[in-house]
């Protein structure tokens, strides 16, 4: 890990990208012996002072606990409507047409359209109030779904649930970048991301148990209880956030951080060239649009966001069903994929933080998934190899924390650009991920998604190219940075 930088490098400006790229955000080159490297099992870097270690532990307790629990609760809701649909909502609300598809479409419209505006709005507000308040309002809209009597009411509620939940992922990635150094970001981002996998693995059991034990209680159908359960999980988490979360180091009023710790946090971010929030002016927007960071990172996100198609389109479960496996066996075996994602996330995060090997990790993951998709595209292979390919594809999402940690590092010079780029990356990914599968992952092709597996190969190849392009631009900025 690089030692702290006492003075930020000067910001070089240029209008012509080919002549001289803007160097804002590039770390200074420091001469001298390399500091001792952190071990993979160590939570702190050898260069961290005792004061820094106390601060980091406090931040982990104040921030990471909340964002993990809040993200877990949102995954519960994302699956609640599908579960409710097959648990009586279809009959009670007379949803006999394409209403479920429309409900999902309305949800994703709110999810996608409001990501960038709400993430940028958060940069103008005290984050310690904005995130928990949005979480609480999201919980209220989730709860309101249990009272619906017609599908039109559900359409309106699903839009707001999508809008208030959709911005949470990019907003948290930006927020983590306000407090943690580049050698700490990937591991925290991985812990946050793992919440979605834990939520996917636990949601079915929680919802099944709630339905079995509460169906008919107090005159409410089981599917209505699902939304009440989601609300009950969300409210205490939102209040926990209101009590614990600090804002950002530049304007921090946390009751749990001392003045010295806040000053230390500011110094840590200054050593990373991580600039505090500034006015979001027209000139700044034009500057962001003219730079390479937005376009290259968003272009990379287009391919990355869809590269998990094997695990996200139920290929494994449909193949197991076609092979005659029991429902219990299918439910058990398919939990291996999110478990692989969790393991891959942890491994990639640790290696990324210690060795700063973001580009290499992304490239290796892409190669592994190309191999998995080639095996599945061939299809007529031994069952053991097919299982291995399906499980190996779970590594595709293992680099999510690495990708967004890299975006935080690349855009360190501007809090506003970080927010815009990170939210745009997530928005473009979700936008295409909502309709492209309809074309390439067709249900009639299951379980052998020949088009889908070949599409995934193409995505991973393009991701390799984009990693090279991104690494080239970033290395160019670092080499030209003043010493």
XYZ file of C-alpha atoms in Angstrom:
483
model
C 0.000 0.000 0.000
C 1.278 3.464 -0.836
C 2.269 5.595 2.090
C 0.187 8.697 2.879
C 0.882 11.724 0.673
C 1.544 14.864 2.615
C 0.859 17.276 -0.231
C -1.648 16.871 -3.044
C -0.198 17.165 -6.581
C -1.066 20.243 -8.584
C -3.996 19.930 -10.940
C -3.027 20.156 -14.575
C -5.657 21.235 -17.027
C -5.849 20.836 -20.795
C -8.552 21.113 -23.382
C -7.169 18.550 -25.798
C -7.355 14.963 -24.487
C -4.786 13.675 -26.991
C -2.338 16.442 -26.165
C -2.432 16.539 -22.373
C -5.070 14.719 -20.307
C -6.434 16.342 -17.182
C -4.364 14.974 -14.335
C -6.715 15.682 -11.487
C -7.067 12.710 -9.200
C -3.761 11.057 -10.077
C -1.661 10.056 -7.095
C 1.754 11.608 -6.715
C 4.765 9.448 -7.400
C 6.738 8.938 -4.212
C 10.358 7.904 -4.235
C 12.102 5.900 -1.569
C 11.834 2.340 -0.252
C 8.514 0.552 -0.617
C 6.631 0.328 2.705
C 5.944 -3.145 4.175
C 3.065 -4.884 2.435
C -0.107 -5.782 4.252
C -0.787 -9.508 4.797
C -3.970 -10.975 3.341
C -5.385 -11.731 6.784
C -4.604 -8.294 8.247
C -7.415 -5.783 8.499
C -5.061 -2.806 8.807
C -2.059 -1.738 6.758
C 1.349 -1.742 8.496
C 1.555 2.024 7.920
C -1.728 2.712 9.735
C -1.156 4.551 12.984
C -3.008 3.503 16.175
C -5.258 6.535 15.731
C -6.066 5.478 12.164
C -6.877 1.954 13.273
C -9.290 3.231 15.899
C -10.905 5.483 13.299
C -11.223 2.664 10.747
C -12.860 0.373 13.306
C -15.313 3.118 14.234
C -16.164 3.755 10.575
C -16.730 0.049 9.991
C -19.139 -0.091 12.916
C -20.944 3.119 12.008
C -21.164 2.732 8.218
C -20.643 -0.847 7.056
C -23.122 -2.403 9.491
C -25.906 -0.091 8.325
C -25.306 -0.366 4.568
C -25.052 -4.172 4.792
C -28.358 -4.533 6.646
C -30.138 -1.953 4.502
C -29.055 -3.633 1.262
C -30.097 -7.030 2.604
C -33.583 -5.659 3.356
C -33.901 -4.268 -0.165
C -33.144 -7.667 -1.682
C -36.008 -9.098 0.367
C -38.391 -6.622 -1.263
C -37.066 -7.210 -4.773
C -38.237 -10.812 -4.560
C -41.379 -10.149 -2.499
C -43.631 -9.265 -5.440
C -42.753 -12.403 -7.394
C -43.328 -14.487 -4.262
C -46.597 -12.669 -3.518
C -47.761 -13.243 -7.089
C -47.605 -17.023 -6.715
C -48.876 -16.897 -3.108
C -52.373 -15.569 -3.755
C -51.937 -12.016 -5.061
C -52.634 -13.149 -8.625
C -56.072 -14.442 -7.672
C -56.955 -11.694 -5.167
C -56.127 -8.841 -7.576
C -57.208 -10.775 -10.702
C -53.810 -10.522 -12.408
C -54.506 -12.886 -15.286
C -52.786 -10.988 -18.103
C -49.306 -9.470 -18.343
C -49.707 -7.472 -15.144
C -46.701 -9.082 -13.457
C -44.508 -8.034 -16.380
C -45.958 -4.527 -16.179
C -45.329 -4.404 -12.435
C -41.692 -5.338 -12.974
C -41.422 -2.802 -15.807
C -42.827 0.036 -13.665
C -40.460 -0.915 -10.848
C -37.447 -0.765 -13.160
C -38.558 2.534 -14.689
C -38.422 4.118 -11.237
C -35.238 2.198 -10.434
C -33.389 3.417 -13.522
C -34.791 6.913 -14.096
C -34.174 8.156 -10.547
C -30.708 6.678 -9.897
C -28.632 9.580 -11.188
C -30.875 12.437 -9.899
C -31.179 11.008 -6.381
C -27.473 10.133 -6.138
C -26.534 13.680 -7.193
C -29.114 15.118 -4.792
C -27.498 13.169 -1.977
C -24.196 14.963 -2.602
C -25.981 18.243 -1.803
C -27.517 16.983 1.458
C -26.247 15.624 4.784
C -25.713 11.959 3.914
C -26.315 10.795 7.486
C -29.914 11.995 7.186
C -30.525 11.467 3.480
C -29.738 7.739 3.278
C -31.732 6.622 6.352
C -34.641 8.939 5.465
C -34.809 7.518 1.947
C -34.656 4.049 3.461
C -37.534 4.841 5.826
C -39.705 6.319 3.061
C -38.902 3.289 0.909
C -40.126 1.099 3.770
C -43.397 3.054 3.989
C -44.083 2.573 0.271
C -43.225 -1.106 0.669
C -45.676 -1.423 3.557
C -48.418 0.349 1.594
C -48.425 -2.503 -0.915
C -50.133 -4.780 1.599
C -53.261 -2.580 1.450
C -53.761 -2.545 -2.333
C -57.070 -3.683 -3.750
C -56.395 -3.124 -7.444
C -53.371 -3.434 -9.683
C -53.309 0.271 -10.613
C -52.491 1.117 -6.998
C -49.673 -1.399 -7.089
C -48.253 0.181 -10.263
C -47.855 3.555 -8.534
C -46.327 2.059 -5.405
C -43.873 -0.111 -7.340
C -42.566 2.966 -9.180
C -41.694 4.732 -5.923
C -40.280 1.571 -4.366
C -37.985 1.213 -7.396
C -36.996 4.882 -7.328
C -36.130 4.971 -3.611
C -34.339 1.615 -3.673
C -32.544 1.920 -7.003
C -30.189 4.751 -6.096
C -28.994 3.028 -2.907
C -26.202 0.970 -4.522
C -24.400 3.818 -6.364
C -25.049 6.198 -3.467
C -23.361 3.857 -0.995
C -20.403 3.300 -3.340
C -19.927 7.069 -3.483
C -20.342 7.366 0.289
C -17.707 4.705 0.976
C -15.360 6.651 -1.276
C -15.766 9.654 1.016
C -14.315 7.828 4.045
C -12.045 4.973 2.948
C -8.663 4.963 1.236
C -8.028 3.092 -2.002
C -6.346 0.286 -0.031
C -9.528 -0.163 2.033
C -12.358 0.390 -0.436
C -12.602 -2.985 -2.159
C -13.044 -4.948 1.065
C -15.745 -2.601 2.351
C -17.438 -2.609 -1.022
C -17.334 -6.410 -1.029
C -18.972 -6.629 2.403
C -21.693 -4.284 1.152
C -22.179 -6.260 -2.063
C -22.269 -9.610 -0.258
C -25.475 -8.434 1.437
C -27.287 -8.935 -1.877
C -26.088 -12.536 -2.092
C -27.025 -13.230 1.517
C -30.409 -11.691 0.808
C -30.918 -13.903 -2.243
C -30.036 -17.008 -0.260
C -32.218 -16.131 2.751
C -35.234 -14.448 1.151
C -36.894 -17.684 0.063
C -36.689 -19.202 3.539
C -37.886 -16.027 5.266
C -40.799 -15.511 2.899
C -41.836 -19.168 2.953
C -41.776 -19.201 6.749
C -43.710 -15.947 6.975
C -46.370 -17.179 4.574
C -46.808 -20.546 6.297
C -47.077 -19.089 9.795
C -48.987 -15.866 9.103
C -51.395 -16.715 6.270
C -54.877 -15.774 7.486
C -53.643 -14.163 10.695
C -55.805 -11.123 11.573
C -57.749 -11.697 8.379
C -54.776 -10.942 6.101
C -53.720 -13.152 3.237
C -50.192 -14.541 3.373
C -48.973 -12.488 0.427
C -49.901 -9.258 2.223
C -47.827 -10.318 5.220
C -44.761 -10.494 2.969
C -44.812 -6.713 2.537
C -45.388 -6.176 6.256
C -42.342 -8.347 6.987
C -40.219 -6.258 4.587
C -41.354 -3.077 6.354
C -40.667 -4.578 9.773
C -37.098 -5.374 8.675
C -36.541 -1.906 7.208
C -37.745 0.446 9.961
C -35.248 -0.520 12.708
C -32.431 -0.486 10.151
C -33.394 3.035 9.012
C -33.452 4.305 12.605
C -30.113 2.600 13.211
C -28.716 4.613 10.306
C -30.135 7.860 11.693
C -28.394 7.151 14.988
C -25.044 5.913 13.694
C -24.140 7.308 10.288
C -21.654 10.155 10.060
C -22.004 12.566 7.162
C -18.908 13.187 5.032
C -15.521 14.232 6.471
C -15.793 17.776 5.105
C -19.041 18.431 7.030
C -19.144 15.854 9.773
C -21.155 16.230 12.975
C -21.098 12.652 14.251
C -21.636 12.146 17.967
C -19.362 9.085 17.808
C -16.316 10.728 16.188
C -14.085 13.186 18.021
C -12.780 16.387 16.450
C -9.339 14.800 16.149
C -10.806 11.764 14.365
C -12.729 13.954 11.932
C -9.554 15.930 11.218
C -7.671 12.655 10.707
C -10.367 11.477 8.291
C -9.986 14.712 6.335
C -6.204 14.250 6.212
C -6.608 10.655 5.019
C -8.807 11.774 2.137
C -6.428 14.616 1.296
C -3.583 12.084 1.071
C -5.687 10.237 -1.514
C -6.442 13.440 -3.434
C -10.088 12.748 -2.600
C -11.669 16.173 -2.888
C -14.608 17.273 -0.749
C -17.926 18.422 -2.158
C -18.003 21.580 -4.271
C -20.803 23.542 -5.972
C -22.302 21.583 -8.857
C -22.018 24.253 -11.533
C -22.682 24.217 -15.264
C -18.940 24.549 -15.883
C -18.273 21.461 -13.770
C -20.868 19.437 -15.692
C -19.299 20.472 -19.001
C -15.859 19.561 -17.657
C -17.104 16.099 -16.646
C -18.755 15.512 -20.020
C -15.568 16.497 -21.866
C -13.354 14.129 -19.848
C -12.601 10.492 -20.623
C -13.558 9.139 -17.201
C -17.323 9.243 -17.636
C -17.361 7.692 -21.094
C -14.750 5.006 -20.554
C -16.110 3.876 -17.187
C -19.724 3.866 -18.381
C -18.660 1.995 -21.522
C -16.954 -0.594 -19.357
C -20.056 -0.847 -17.141
C -22.192 -1.689 -20.183
C -20.302 -4.954 -20.640
C -19.636 -5.703 -16.983
C -23.265 -5.308 -15.901
C -24.489 -8.041 -18.277
C -21.599 -10.467 -17.891
C -23.358 -12.311 -15.046
C -26.017 -13.600 -17.434
C -25.358 -17.276 -16.708
C -26.114 -16.984 -13.003
C -28.882 -14.384 -13.326
C -31.012 -16.192 -15.914
C -31.698 -19.447 -14.033
C -29.809 -21.680 -16.468
C -28.646 -24.027 -13.709
C -32.057 -24.481 -12.070
C -33.799 -25.061 -15.407
C -31.196 -27.654 -16.422
C -31.563 -29.444 -13.073
C -35.330 -29.470 -13.497
C -34.994 -30.913 -17.006
C -32.684 -33.599 -15.615
C -35.347 -34.661 -13.112
C -33.852 -33.319 -9.885
C -36.276 -32.800 -7.004
C -37.349 -29.325 -5.901
C -35.381 -29.734 -2.681
C -32.227 -30.717 -4.540
C -32.631 -27.813 -6.972
C -33.063 -25.326 -4.118
C -29.956 -26.707 -2.394
C -27.671 -26.965 -5.431
C -28.504 -23.501 -6.762
C -27.282 -21.914 -3.508
C -23.748 -22.822 -4.595
C -23.659 -20.012 -7.189
C -24.233 -17.134 -4.732
C -21.797 -18.862 -2.353
C -19.173 -18.792 -5.129
C -19.953 -15.103 -5.689
C -19.390 -14.392 -1.991
C -16.061 -16.243 -1.944
C -14.930 -14.578 -5.177
C -15.918 -11.158 -3.819
C -13.841 -11.647 -0.672
C -10.788 -12.976 -2.535
C -10.893 -10.229 -5.171
C -11.398 -7.513 -2.559
C -8.450 -8.634 -0.433
C -6.103 -8.955 -3.422
C -7.294 -5.635 -4.837
C -6.669 -3.731 -1.612
C -3.290 -5.288 -0.858
C -1.765 -5.515 -4.333
C -3.766 -2.834 -6.171
C -4.379 -5.385 -8.933
C -7.789 -4.202 -10.113
C -7.192 -4.536 -13.843
C -5.644 -7.999 -13.466
C -8.511 -9.255 -11.298
C -11.112 -8.035 -13.784
C -9.217 -9.639 -16.684
C -8.815 -12.986 -14.878
C -12.517 -13.042 -13.987
C -13.461 -12.338 -17.605
C -11.241 -15.204 -18.804
C -12.757 -17.610 -16.262
C -16.245 -16.736 -17.429
C -15.291 -17.062 -21.085
C -14.169 -20.611 -20.301
C -17.419 -21.334 -18.416
C -19.556 -20.014 -21.273
C -17.601 -21.967 -23.900
C -18.273 -25.168 -21.954
C -21.974 -24.340 -21.663
C -22.232 -23.325 -25.317
C -20.776 -26.712 -26.329
C -23.261 -28.249 -23.860
C -22.609 -31.914 -24.692
C -19.964 -32.352 -22.019
C -19.779 -34.527 -18.880
C -22.189 -33.443 -16.160
C -19.331 -32.770 -13.750
C -17.794 -30.267 -16.159
C -21.182 -28.668 -16.718
C -21.700 -28.253 -12.982
C -18.220 -26.740 -12.742
C -19.023 -24.249 -15.521
C -22.301 -23.182 -13.911
C -20.624 -22.694 -10.540
C -17.604 -20.937 -12.050
C -19.921 -18.381 -13.663
C -20.765 -17.204 -10.141
C -17.409 -15.392 -10.109
C -18.741 -12.823 -12.618
C -20.193 -10.618 -9.878
C -17.201 -11.156 -7.605
C -15.433 -8.112 -9.076
C -18.307 -5.663 -8.462
C -16.609 -4.116 -5.433
C -13.319 -3.888 -7.328
C -14.951 -2.113 -10.264
C -16.598 0.558 -8.131
C -13.553 0.981 -5.902
C -11.546 1.682 -9.059
C -14.139 4.232 -10.193
C -13.850 5.970 -6.804
C -10.077 6.076 -7.204
C -10.094 7.297 -10.802
C -12.581 10.093 -10.053
C -11.042 11.017 -6.683
C -10.450 14.628 -7.713
C -14.154 15.521 -7.763
C -16.927 14.383 -5.416
C -19.480 15.470 -7.998
C -17.843 13.534 -10.820
C -17.593 10.462 -8.597
C -21.324 10.632 -7.909
C -22.258 11.180 -11.548
C -19.930 8.511 -12.936
C -20.796 5.825 -10.367
C -24.551 6.386 -10.712
C -24.286 6.517 -14.521
C -22.348 3.236 -14.523
C -25.051 1.545 -12.497
C -27.858 3.147 -14.506
C -26.535 2.120 -17.912
C -25.939 -1.387 -16.624
C -29.453 -1.790 -15.251
C -31.030 -0.180 -18.310
C -29.643 -2.743 -20.726
C -29.897 -5.623 -18.264
C -33.684 -5.166 -18.135
C -34.434 -5.739 -21.829
C -31.434 -7.432 -23.457
C -32.154 -10.790 -21.729
C -35.534 -10.868 -23.464
C -33.674 -11.119 -26.755
C -30.726 -13.353 -25.888
C -31.956 -15.423 -22.927
C -35.224 -16.652 -24.422
C -37.241 -19.048 -22.304
C -37.808 -21.398 -25.229
C -34.029 -21.884 -25.481
C -33.788 -23.160 -21.900
C -31.911 -24.924 -20.470
C -29.373 -24.676 -23.300
C -29.200 -20.936 -23.860
C -26.941 -21.146 -26.900
C -27.477 -17.504 -27.871
C -27.128 -16.388 -24.266
C -23.873 -18.227 -23.620
C -22.325 -16.907 -26.838
C -23.565 -13.417 -25.957
C -21.808 -13.733 -22.613
C -18.583 -14.746 -24.348
C -18.816 -11.609 -26.499
C -19.463 -9.460 -23.419
C -16.429 -10.839 -21.594
C -14.190 -10.363 -24.633
C -15.355 -6.747 -24.926
C -14.825 -6.324 -21.184
C -11.218 -7.435 -21.622
C -10.770 -4.805 -24.324
C -12.351 -2.109 -22.165
C -10.150 -3.054 -19.199
C -7.103 -2.529 -21.411
C -8.461 0.862 -22.553
C -9.316 1.942 -19.002
C -5.949 0.796 -17.659
C -4.166 2.632 -20.490
C -5.888 5.947 -19.721
C -5.339 5.587 -15.976
C -1.654 4.666 -16.281
C -1.159 7.598 -18.609
C -2.550 9.996 -16.009
C -0.399 8.465 -13.252
C 2.799 8.637 -15.296
C 2.259 12.284 -16.163
C 1.439 13.262 -12.578
C 4.008 15.606 -10.981
C 6.424 14.051 -8.505
